[in-house]
XYZ file of C-alpha atoms in Angstrom:
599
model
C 12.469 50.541 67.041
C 10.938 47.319 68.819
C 13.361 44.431 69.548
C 11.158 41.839 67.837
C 11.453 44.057 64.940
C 15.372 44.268 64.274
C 17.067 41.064 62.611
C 21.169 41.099 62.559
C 22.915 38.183 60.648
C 25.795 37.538 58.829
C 26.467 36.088 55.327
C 29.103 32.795 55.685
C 30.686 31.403 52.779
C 33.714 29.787 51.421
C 35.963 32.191 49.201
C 34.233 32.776 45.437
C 30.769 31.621 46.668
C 28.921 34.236 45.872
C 28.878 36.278 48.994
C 29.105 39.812 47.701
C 26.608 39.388 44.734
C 24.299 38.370 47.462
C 24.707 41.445 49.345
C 23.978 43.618 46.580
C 20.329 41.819 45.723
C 19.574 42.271 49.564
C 20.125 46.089 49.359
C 18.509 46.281 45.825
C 15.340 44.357 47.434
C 15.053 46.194 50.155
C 15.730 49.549 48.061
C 18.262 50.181 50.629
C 19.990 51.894 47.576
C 18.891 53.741 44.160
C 19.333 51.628 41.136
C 21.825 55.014 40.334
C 23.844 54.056 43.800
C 23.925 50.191 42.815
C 27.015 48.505 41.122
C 28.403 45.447 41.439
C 30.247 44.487 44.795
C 28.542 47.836 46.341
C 29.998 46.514 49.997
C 33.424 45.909 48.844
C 34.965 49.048 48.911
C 38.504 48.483 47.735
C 39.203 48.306 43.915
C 41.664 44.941 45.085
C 38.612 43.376 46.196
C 36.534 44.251 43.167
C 39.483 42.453 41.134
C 39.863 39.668 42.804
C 36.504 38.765 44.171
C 37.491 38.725 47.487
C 36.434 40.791 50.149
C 39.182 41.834 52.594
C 37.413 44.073 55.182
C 34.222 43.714 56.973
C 31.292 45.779 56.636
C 27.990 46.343 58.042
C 24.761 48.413 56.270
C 21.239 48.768 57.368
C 18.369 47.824 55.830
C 14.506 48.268 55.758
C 12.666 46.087 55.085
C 8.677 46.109 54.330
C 7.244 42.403 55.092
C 4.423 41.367 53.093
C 2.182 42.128 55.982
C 3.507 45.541 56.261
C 5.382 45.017 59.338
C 8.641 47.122 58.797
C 11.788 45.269 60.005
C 15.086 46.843 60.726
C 17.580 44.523 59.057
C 21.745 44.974 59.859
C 24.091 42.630 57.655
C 27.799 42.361 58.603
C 29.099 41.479 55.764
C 32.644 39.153 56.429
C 35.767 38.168 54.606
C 35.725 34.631 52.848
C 39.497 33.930 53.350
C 40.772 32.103 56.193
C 43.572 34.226 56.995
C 40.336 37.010 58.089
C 39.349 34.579 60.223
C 39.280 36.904 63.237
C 37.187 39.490 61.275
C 34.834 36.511 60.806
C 34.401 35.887 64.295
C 34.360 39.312 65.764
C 31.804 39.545 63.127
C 29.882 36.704 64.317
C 29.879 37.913 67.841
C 27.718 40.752 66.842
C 24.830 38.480 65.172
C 21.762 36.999 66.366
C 22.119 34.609 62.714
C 24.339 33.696 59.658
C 23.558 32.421 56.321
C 25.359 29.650 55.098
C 25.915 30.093 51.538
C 27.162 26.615 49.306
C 27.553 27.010 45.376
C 25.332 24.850 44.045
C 28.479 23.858 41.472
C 31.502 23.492 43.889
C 29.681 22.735 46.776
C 30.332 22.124 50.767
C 33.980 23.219 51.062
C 36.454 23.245 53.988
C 36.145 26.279 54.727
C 32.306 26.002 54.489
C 33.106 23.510 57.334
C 35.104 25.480 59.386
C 32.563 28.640 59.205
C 29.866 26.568 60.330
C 31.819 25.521 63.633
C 32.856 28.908 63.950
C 28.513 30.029 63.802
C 27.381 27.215 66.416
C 30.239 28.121 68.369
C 28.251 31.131 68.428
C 25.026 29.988 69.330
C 23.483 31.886 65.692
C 20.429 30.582 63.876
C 21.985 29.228 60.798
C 19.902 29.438 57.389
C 21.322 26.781 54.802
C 21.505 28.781 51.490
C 22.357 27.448 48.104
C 23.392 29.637 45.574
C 24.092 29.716 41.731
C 21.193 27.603 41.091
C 20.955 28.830 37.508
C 24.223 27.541 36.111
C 24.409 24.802 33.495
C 26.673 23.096 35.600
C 24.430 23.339 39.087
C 24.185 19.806 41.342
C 21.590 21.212 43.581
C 20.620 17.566 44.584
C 24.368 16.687 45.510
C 24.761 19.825 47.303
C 21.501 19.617 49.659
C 22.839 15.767 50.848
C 26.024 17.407 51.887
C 23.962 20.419 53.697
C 22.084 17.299 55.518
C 24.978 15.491 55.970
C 26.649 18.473 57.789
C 23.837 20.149 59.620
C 21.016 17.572 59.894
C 18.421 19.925 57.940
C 15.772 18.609 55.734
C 15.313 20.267 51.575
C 12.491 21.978 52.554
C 14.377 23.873 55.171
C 17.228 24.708 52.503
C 16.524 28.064 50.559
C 18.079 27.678 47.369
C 18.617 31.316 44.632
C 20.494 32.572 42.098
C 22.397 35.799 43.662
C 23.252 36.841 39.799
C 19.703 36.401 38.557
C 17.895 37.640 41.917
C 15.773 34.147 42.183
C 14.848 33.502 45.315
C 15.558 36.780 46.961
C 12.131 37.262 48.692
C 11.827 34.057 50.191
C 15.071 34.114 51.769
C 14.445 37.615 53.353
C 11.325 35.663 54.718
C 13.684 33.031 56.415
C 15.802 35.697 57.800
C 12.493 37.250 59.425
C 11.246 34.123 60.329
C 14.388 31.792 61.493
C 16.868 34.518 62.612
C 15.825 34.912 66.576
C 15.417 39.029 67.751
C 17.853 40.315 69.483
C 17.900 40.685 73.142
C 18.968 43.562 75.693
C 17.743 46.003 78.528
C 17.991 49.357 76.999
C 18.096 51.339 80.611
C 21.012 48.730 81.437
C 24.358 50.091 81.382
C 25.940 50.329 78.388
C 27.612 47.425 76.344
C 28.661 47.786 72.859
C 30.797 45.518 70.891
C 33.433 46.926 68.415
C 33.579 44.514 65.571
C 35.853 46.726 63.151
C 37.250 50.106 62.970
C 38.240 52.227 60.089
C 40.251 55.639 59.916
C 38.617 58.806 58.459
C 41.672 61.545 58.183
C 39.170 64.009 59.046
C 37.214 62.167 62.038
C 40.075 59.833 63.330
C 38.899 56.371 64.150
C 35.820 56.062 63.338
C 34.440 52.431 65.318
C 31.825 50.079 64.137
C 29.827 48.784 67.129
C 26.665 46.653 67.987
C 25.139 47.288 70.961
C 24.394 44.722 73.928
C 22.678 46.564 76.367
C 22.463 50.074 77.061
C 21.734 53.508 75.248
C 24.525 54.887 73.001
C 23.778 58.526 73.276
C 25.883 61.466 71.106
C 27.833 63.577 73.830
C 27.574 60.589 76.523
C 30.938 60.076 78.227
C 32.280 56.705 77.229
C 35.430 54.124 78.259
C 36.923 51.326 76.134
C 37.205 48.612 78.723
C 40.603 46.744 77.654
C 42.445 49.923 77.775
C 40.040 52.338 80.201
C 40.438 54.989 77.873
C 37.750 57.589 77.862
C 36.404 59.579 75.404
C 33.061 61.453 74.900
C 30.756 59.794 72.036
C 30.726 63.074 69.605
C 28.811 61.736 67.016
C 26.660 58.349 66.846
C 24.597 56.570 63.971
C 23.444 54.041 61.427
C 25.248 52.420 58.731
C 23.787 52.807 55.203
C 26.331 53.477 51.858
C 27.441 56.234 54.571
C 26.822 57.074 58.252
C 23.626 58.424 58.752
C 23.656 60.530 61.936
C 21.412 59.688 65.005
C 20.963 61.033 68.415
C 21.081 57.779 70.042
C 21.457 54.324 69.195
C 19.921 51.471 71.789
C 20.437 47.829 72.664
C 19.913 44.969 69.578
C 21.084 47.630 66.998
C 24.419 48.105 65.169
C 25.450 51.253 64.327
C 29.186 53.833 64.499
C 30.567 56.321 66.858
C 33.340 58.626 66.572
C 35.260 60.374 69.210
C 37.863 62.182 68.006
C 39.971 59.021 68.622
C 43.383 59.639 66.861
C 45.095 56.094 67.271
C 43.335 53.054 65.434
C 44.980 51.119 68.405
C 42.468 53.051 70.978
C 39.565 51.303 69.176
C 40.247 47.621 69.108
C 38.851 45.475 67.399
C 36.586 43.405 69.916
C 36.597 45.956 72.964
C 33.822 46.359 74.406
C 32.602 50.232 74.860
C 30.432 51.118 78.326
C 29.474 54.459 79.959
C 32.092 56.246 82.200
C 29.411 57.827 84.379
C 27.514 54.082 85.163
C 29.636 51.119 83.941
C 29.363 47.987 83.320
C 30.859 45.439 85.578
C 32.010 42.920 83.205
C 33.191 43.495 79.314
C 31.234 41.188 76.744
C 33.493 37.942 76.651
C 35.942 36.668 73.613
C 38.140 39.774 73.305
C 41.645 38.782 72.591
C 44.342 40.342 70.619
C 44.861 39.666 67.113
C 47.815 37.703 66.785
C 49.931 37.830 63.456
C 50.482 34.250 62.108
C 53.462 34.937 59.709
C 56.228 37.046 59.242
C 58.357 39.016 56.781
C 61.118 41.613 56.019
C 60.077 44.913 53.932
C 62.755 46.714 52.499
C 62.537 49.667 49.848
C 64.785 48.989 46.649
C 66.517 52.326 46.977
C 67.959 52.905 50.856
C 66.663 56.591 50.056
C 63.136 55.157 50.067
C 63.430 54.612 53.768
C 61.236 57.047 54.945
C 58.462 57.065 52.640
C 58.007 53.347 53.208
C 57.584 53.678 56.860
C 54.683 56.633 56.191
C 53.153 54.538 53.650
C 53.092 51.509 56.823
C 51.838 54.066 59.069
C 48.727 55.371 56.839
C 48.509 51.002 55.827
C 48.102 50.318 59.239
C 45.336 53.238 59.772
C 42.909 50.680 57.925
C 44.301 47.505 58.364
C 44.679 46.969 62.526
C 45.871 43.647 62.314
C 49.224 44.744 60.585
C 51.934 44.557 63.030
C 55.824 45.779 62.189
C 58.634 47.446 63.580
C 62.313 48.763 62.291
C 64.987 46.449 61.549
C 68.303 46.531 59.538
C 70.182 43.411 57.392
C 73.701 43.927 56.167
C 72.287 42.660 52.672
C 69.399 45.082 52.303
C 69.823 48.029 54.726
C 67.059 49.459 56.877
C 64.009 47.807 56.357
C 60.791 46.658 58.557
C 59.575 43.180 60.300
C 56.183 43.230 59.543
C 53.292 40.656 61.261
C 50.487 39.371 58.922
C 47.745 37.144 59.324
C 48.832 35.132 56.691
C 49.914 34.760 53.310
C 47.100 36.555 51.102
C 47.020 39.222 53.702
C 50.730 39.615 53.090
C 50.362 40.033 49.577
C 47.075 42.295 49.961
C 50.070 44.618 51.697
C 52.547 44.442 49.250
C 49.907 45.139 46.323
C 48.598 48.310 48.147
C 51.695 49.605 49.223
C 52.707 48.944 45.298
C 49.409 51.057 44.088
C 48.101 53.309 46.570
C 51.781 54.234 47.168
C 54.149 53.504 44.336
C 57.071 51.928 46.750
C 58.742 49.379 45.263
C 59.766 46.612 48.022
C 61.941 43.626 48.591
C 59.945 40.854 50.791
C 62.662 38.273 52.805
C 61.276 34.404 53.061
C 58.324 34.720 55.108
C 58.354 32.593 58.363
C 56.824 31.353 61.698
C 57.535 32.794 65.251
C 59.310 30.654 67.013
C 59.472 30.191 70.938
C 63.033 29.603 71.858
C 63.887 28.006 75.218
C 67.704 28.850 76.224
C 70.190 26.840 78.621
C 69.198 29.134 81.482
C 65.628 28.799 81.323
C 64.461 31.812 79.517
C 61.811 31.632 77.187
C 62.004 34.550 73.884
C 59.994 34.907 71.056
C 62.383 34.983 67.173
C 60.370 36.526 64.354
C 63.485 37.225 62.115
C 66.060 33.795 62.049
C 68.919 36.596 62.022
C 67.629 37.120 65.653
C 68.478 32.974 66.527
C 70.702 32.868 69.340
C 73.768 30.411 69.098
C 73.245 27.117 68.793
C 75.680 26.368 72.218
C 72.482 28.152 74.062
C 69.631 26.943 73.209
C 68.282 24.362 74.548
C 64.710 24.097 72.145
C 62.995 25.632 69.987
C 59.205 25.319 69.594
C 57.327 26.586 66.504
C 53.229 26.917 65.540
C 51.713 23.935 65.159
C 48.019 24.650 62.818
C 44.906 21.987 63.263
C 44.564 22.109 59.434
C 41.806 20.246 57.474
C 41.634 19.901 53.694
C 38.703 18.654 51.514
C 39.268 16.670 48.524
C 37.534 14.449 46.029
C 37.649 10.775 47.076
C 40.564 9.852 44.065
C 42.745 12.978 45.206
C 42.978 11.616 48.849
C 46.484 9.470 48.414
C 48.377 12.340 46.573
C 46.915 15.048 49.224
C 47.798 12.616 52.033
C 51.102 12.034 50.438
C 51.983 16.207 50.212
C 50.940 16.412 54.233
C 53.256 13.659 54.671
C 56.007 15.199 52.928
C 55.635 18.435 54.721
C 55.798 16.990 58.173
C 51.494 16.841 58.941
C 50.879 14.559 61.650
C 47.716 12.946 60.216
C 44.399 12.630 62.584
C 41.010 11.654 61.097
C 39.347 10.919 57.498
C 35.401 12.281 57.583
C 33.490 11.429 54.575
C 30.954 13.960 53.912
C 29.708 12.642 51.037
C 30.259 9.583 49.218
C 32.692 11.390 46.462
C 34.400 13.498 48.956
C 36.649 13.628 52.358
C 37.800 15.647 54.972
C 41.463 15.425 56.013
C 42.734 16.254 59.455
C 46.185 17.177 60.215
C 48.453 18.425 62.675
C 50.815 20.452 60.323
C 53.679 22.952 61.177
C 53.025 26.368 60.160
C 56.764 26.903 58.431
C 55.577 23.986 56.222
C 52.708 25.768 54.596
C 54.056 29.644 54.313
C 55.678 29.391 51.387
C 53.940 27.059 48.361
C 51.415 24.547 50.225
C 48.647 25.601 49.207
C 49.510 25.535 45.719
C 51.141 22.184 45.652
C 47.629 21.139 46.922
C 45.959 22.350 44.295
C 48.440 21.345 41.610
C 47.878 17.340 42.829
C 44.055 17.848 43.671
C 43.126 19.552 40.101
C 42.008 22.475 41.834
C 39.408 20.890 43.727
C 40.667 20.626 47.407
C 40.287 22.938 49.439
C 42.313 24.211 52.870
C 41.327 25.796 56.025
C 43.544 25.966 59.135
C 43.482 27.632 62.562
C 46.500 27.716 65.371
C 47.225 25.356 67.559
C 49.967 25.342 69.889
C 53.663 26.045 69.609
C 55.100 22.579 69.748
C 58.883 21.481 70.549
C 60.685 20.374 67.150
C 64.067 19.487 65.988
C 64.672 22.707 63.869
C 68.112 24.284 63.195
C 69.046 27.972 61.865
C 70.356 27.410 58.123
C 72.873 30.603 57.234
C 73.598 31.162 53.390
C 77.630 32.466 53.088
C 78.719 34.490 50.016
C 82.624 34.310 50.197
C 82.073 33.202 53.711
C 80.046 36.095 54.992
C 76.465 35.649 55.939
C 73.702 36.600 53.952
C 70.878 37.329 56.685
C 68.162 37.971 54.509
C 68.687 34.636 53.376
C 68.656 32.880 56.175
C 66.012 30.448 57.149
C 64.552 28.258 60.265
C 63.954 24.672 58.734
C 63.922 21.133 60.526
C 67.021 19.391 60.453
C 65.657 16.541 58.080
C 65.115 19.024 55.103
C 67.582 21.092 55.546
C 70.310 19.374 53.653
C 67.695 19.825 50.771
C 66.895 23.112 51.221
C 70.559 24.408 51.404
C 71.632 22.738 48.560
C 68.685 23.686 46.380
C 69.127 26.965 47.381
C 72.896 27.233 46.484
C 72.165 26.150 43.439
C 69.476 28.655 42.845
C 71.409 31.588 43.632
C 74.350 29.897 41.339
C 72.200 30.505 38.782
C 70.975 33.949 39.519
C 74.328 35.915 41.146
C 75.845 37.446 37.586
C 79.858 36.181 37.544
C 82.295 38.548 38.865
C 86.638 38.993 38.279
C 86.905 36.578 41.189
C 85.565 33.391 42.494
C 82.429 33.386 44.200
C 82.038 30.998 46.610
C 77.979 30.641 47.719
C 77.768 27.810 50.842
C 75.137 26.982 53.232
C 75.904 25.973 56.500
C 74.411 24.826 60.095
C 76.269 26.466 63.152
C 80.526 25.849 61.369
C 79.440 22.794 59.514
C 79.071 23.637 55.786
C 76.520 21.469 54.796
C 76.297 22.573 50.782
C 78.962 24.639 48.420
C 78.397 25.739 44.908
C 81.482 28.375 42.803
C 80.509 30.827 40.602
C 83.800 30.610 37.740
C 85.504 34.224 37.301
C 85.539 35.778 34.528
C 88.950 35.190 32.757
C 91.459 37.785 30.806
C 93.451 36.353 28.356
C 96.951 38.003 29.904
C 98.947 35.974 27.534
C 97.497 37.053 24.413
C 100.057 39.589 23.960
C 102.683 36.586 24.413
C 104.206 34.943 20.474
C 106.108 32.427 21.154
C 108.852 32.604 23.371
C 109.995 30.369 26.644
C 106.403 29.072 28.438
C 107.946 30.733 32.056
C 107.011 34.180 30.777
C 103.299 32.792 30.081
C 103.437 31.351 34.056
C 104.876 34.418 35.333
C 101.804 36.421 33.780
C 99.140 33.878 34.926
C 100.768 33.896 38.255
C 100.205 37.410 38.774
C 96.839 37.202 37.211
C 96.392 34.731 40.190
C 97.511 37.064 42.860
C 95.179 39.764 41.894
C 92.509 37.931 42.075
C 93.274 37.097 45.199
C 93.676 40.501 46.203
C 90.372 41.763 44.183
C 88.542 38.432 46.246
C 89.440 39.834 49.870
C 87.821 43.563 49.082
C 85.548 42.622 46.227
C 81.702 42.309 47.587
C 79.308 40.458 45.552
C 75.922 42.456 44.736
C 73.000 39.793 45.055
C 70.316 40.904 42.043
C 66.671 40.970 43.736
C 65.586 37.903 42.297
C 67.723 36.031 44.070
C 65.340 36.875 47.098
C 62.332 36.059 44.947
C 63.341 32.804 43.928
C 63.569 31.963 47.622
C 60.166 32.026 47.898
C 59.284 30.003 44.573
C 62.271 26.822 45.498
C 61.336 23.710 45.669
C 63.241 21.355 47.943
């Protein structure tokens, strides 16, 4: 097909916008699908992102398109995740467009990450088409909602396409702004080969099978092929188009997007990013902005029963088959056995694992505190990365510790501003600017540690904002801080799975409100339980779970008092005895509650 004829963009949109309902009135107006095919969400493949709403993977389909002057146009939409912790997907994504729509419920509005997508498109260089959507609803403020647009991108209402996704309103004149405002792609064909991977799946019959979008070059089936970060080389078996399924094609050239699969049996060999060239006449240079996808937060795994062992890391293995980004590796804890570190993106990715290793695999998992990674700097000058705070070295050797700093920026109505400023404060944000982007609302700026928001930020936020602020955040740097390891000691031995990396300043609060969380949850025993949390040898919080208590002189009427001391003396002893070979099970909620503790 002509260059001038092929249009590839993007849909961009804060999470809930309407994203997906959009992508289904594209297909169904460009009868890219039977009305038999057609159901709602048709992109989102998972039945997780049907439920929530969310989509977590990225996907591409073709369409055709039939202008009203009977030109036909070959239209490719990568569909991308809304949530910031897909961020990467998002700009990979990106990468592989000529244009994005920018799609703002006409209800809720510009939101941060509305803001942070459109930074991430002009960082791009893509043609971006202000869309507003939901324009049917009762509660629609299309008039508010185009002076933010202007506010934020300079454009004028009449350059603002504004439909109702549900309704299909709309539809045709925004395929005639993608036609008209979304440049052609551009590319030598007889160049040698550059294609872009921008995501990968894994068929169990195929192997990896890799999304790509080529740059320059031919793609042709049988051609002899080399992924550039790695210089792996394959031969191209099969190449083609992306409709509901692959469509098979004998070559695919520069401008269009399309798969290839070549019997590639690692997901790892088909990066997200790499760029793919011919082995018989490469390219010189790979297409820039490949980088490794980093995980932001981590986490222990462990199965309930140790027996489970096994099946948990084969349920990881055919997890991580789909889901590249998932990072983890064997580990053990004296509390919970043999379990697995695992590396997410962030915290809704970490629960998208949990919930599909819960239904796609029935294991039933313990998750530790989920935490930073920290860059440690010992006495001797050596620099190592601690995922796990079990891994901390002693205090006596370290001489700092440095953990991820975020460049985080939150969106609130104008009256929610003091108690949103107030929460950063409290969890250590360094604050930087105040942007008004409308009269009623602001944009907040922060420089906020990423321990401080893994655990219950984000809900905090929206507890104090009403539900109407909104968060977006990318890394930073790894920044030098006063942090200390805090141990939890049952009976004096340490509780690893319970241990946490906090800054000094909170972590007489968060040992003590921990002790007294688990004083409430560990069941009482014969003996004395003794639950203390300490820094280094200082004990810095101690709470005692009573015994239990057998009435040993209830067999005693009357009589001289010494023989009722004699029998609560050797009560005494044996439960001194039972104390030094008793062990104290810890229930499973006790590592939940971690996770829900306010300090």
């Amino acid at each position: 097909m002509n260059l001038e004829h092929i249009r590839n963009f993007s849909i961009i949109a804060h999470i809930d916008h309407g994203k997906s309902t959009l992508a289904d009135r594209l297909l169904e107006q460009t009868h890219t699908l039977t009305s038999r095919q057609m159901q709602n969400q048709v992109l989102d493949s998972m039945d997780l992102e049907r439920e929530r709403g969310i989509t977590i993977k990225s996907h591409a389909i073709r369409m055709d398109y039939k202008a009203p002057d009977n030109t036909l146009y070959e239209l490719n939409l990568i569909d991308t995740p809304g949530h910031v912790d897909f961020s990467y997907e998002v700009s990979r994504s990106l990468t592989a467009c000529e244009g994005a729509l920018l799609l703002v419920d006409a209800g809720q509005g510009v939101e941060a990450q509305t803001v942070s997508n459109v930074l991430l498109a002009m960082d791009h260089d893509l043609a971006i088409i202000p869309v507003i959507n939901k324009i049917d609803l009762p509660g629609a403020e299309v008039d508010r909602v185009v002076m933010q647009l202007h506010d934020l991108l300079g454009v004028e209402e009449e350059e603002i396409v504004k439909i109702s996704a549900k309704m299909g309103i709309g539809i045709d004149g925004l395929l005639k702004a993608v036609i008209d405002q979304i440049p052609p792609p551009s590319g030598d064909v007889n160049a040698p080969l550059k294609a872009l991977i921008f995501d990968s799946i894994f068929d169990q019959y195929r192997g990896a099978v890799a999304y790509v979008r080529v740059f320059q070059g031919t793609l042709k089936t049988n051609m002899p092929i080399t992924f550039m970060s790695s210089s792996i080389k394959y031969d191209a078996e099969e190449i083609g188009t992306l409709k509901l399924g692959r469509i098979k094609q004998k070559e695919i050239h520069a401008g269009q997007v399309g798969y290839l699969i070549a019997s590639i049996k690692d997901l790892e060999e088909a990066r997200v990013g790499d760029t793919v060239t011919s082995t018989l006449t490469p390219a010189t240079e790979p297409l820039s902005g490949y980088q490794e996808v980093k995980p932001m937060v981590f986490a222990g795994l462990y199965p309930i029963s140790a027996d489970d062992f096994e099946d948990l890391r084969a349920a990881l293995e055919k997890l991580r088959l789909n889901d590249a980004s998932l990072r983890y590796v064997p580990e053990s804890s004296t509390a919970l056995g043999f379990g697995f570190r695992c590396g997410f993106l962030g915290l809704l990715h970490m629960e998208i694992v949990q919930e599909r290793l819960a239904r796609e695999f029935d294991m039933e998992i313990i998750t530790t505190v989920p935490n930073a990674e920290y860059e440690v700097t010992l006495t001797n000058g050596d620099v190592i990365n601690v995922q796990n705070p079990a891994e901390m070295p002693s205090p006596a050797n370290i001489q700092q510790i440095a953990e991820p700093m975020l460049d985080a920026q939150v969106l609130v109505p104008s009256e929610y501003v003091g108690n949103v400023m107030r929460i950063a404060q409290e969890r250590r944000g360094r604050y930087r600017t105040t942007e008004y982007i409308d009269p009623t609302r602001a944009l907040l700026r922060y420089d906020m540690p990423l321990s401080e928001i893994v655990l219950d930020f984000y809900d905090r936020l929206k507890s104090v904002s009403r539900g109407y602020a909104s968060f977006d955040y990318e890394y930073k740097a790894h920044q030098a801080g006063d942090l200390v390891k805090l141990d939890l000691l049952i009976n004096g031995e340490p509780v690893d799975a319970l241990s946490a990396i906090v800054h000094r300043d909170k972590s007489y609060e968060w040992g003590r409100a921990l002790c007294q969380k688990l004083k409430e949850l560990i069941p009482r025993q014969m003996f004395e339980v003794i639950i203390q949390a300490a820094i280094g040898a200082k004990i810095i919080s101690r709470e005692t779970v009573r015994p239990f208590r057998k009435n040993v002189t209830a067999k005693c009427y009357g009589g001289d008092i010494s023989r009722k001391r004699k029998l609560l003396e050797r009560q005494k002893e044996g439960k001194k005895r039972m104390k030094q070979v008793g062990s104290v099970e810890i229930p499973q909620e006790a590592f939940l509650a971690v996770l829900s503790m306010e300090t």
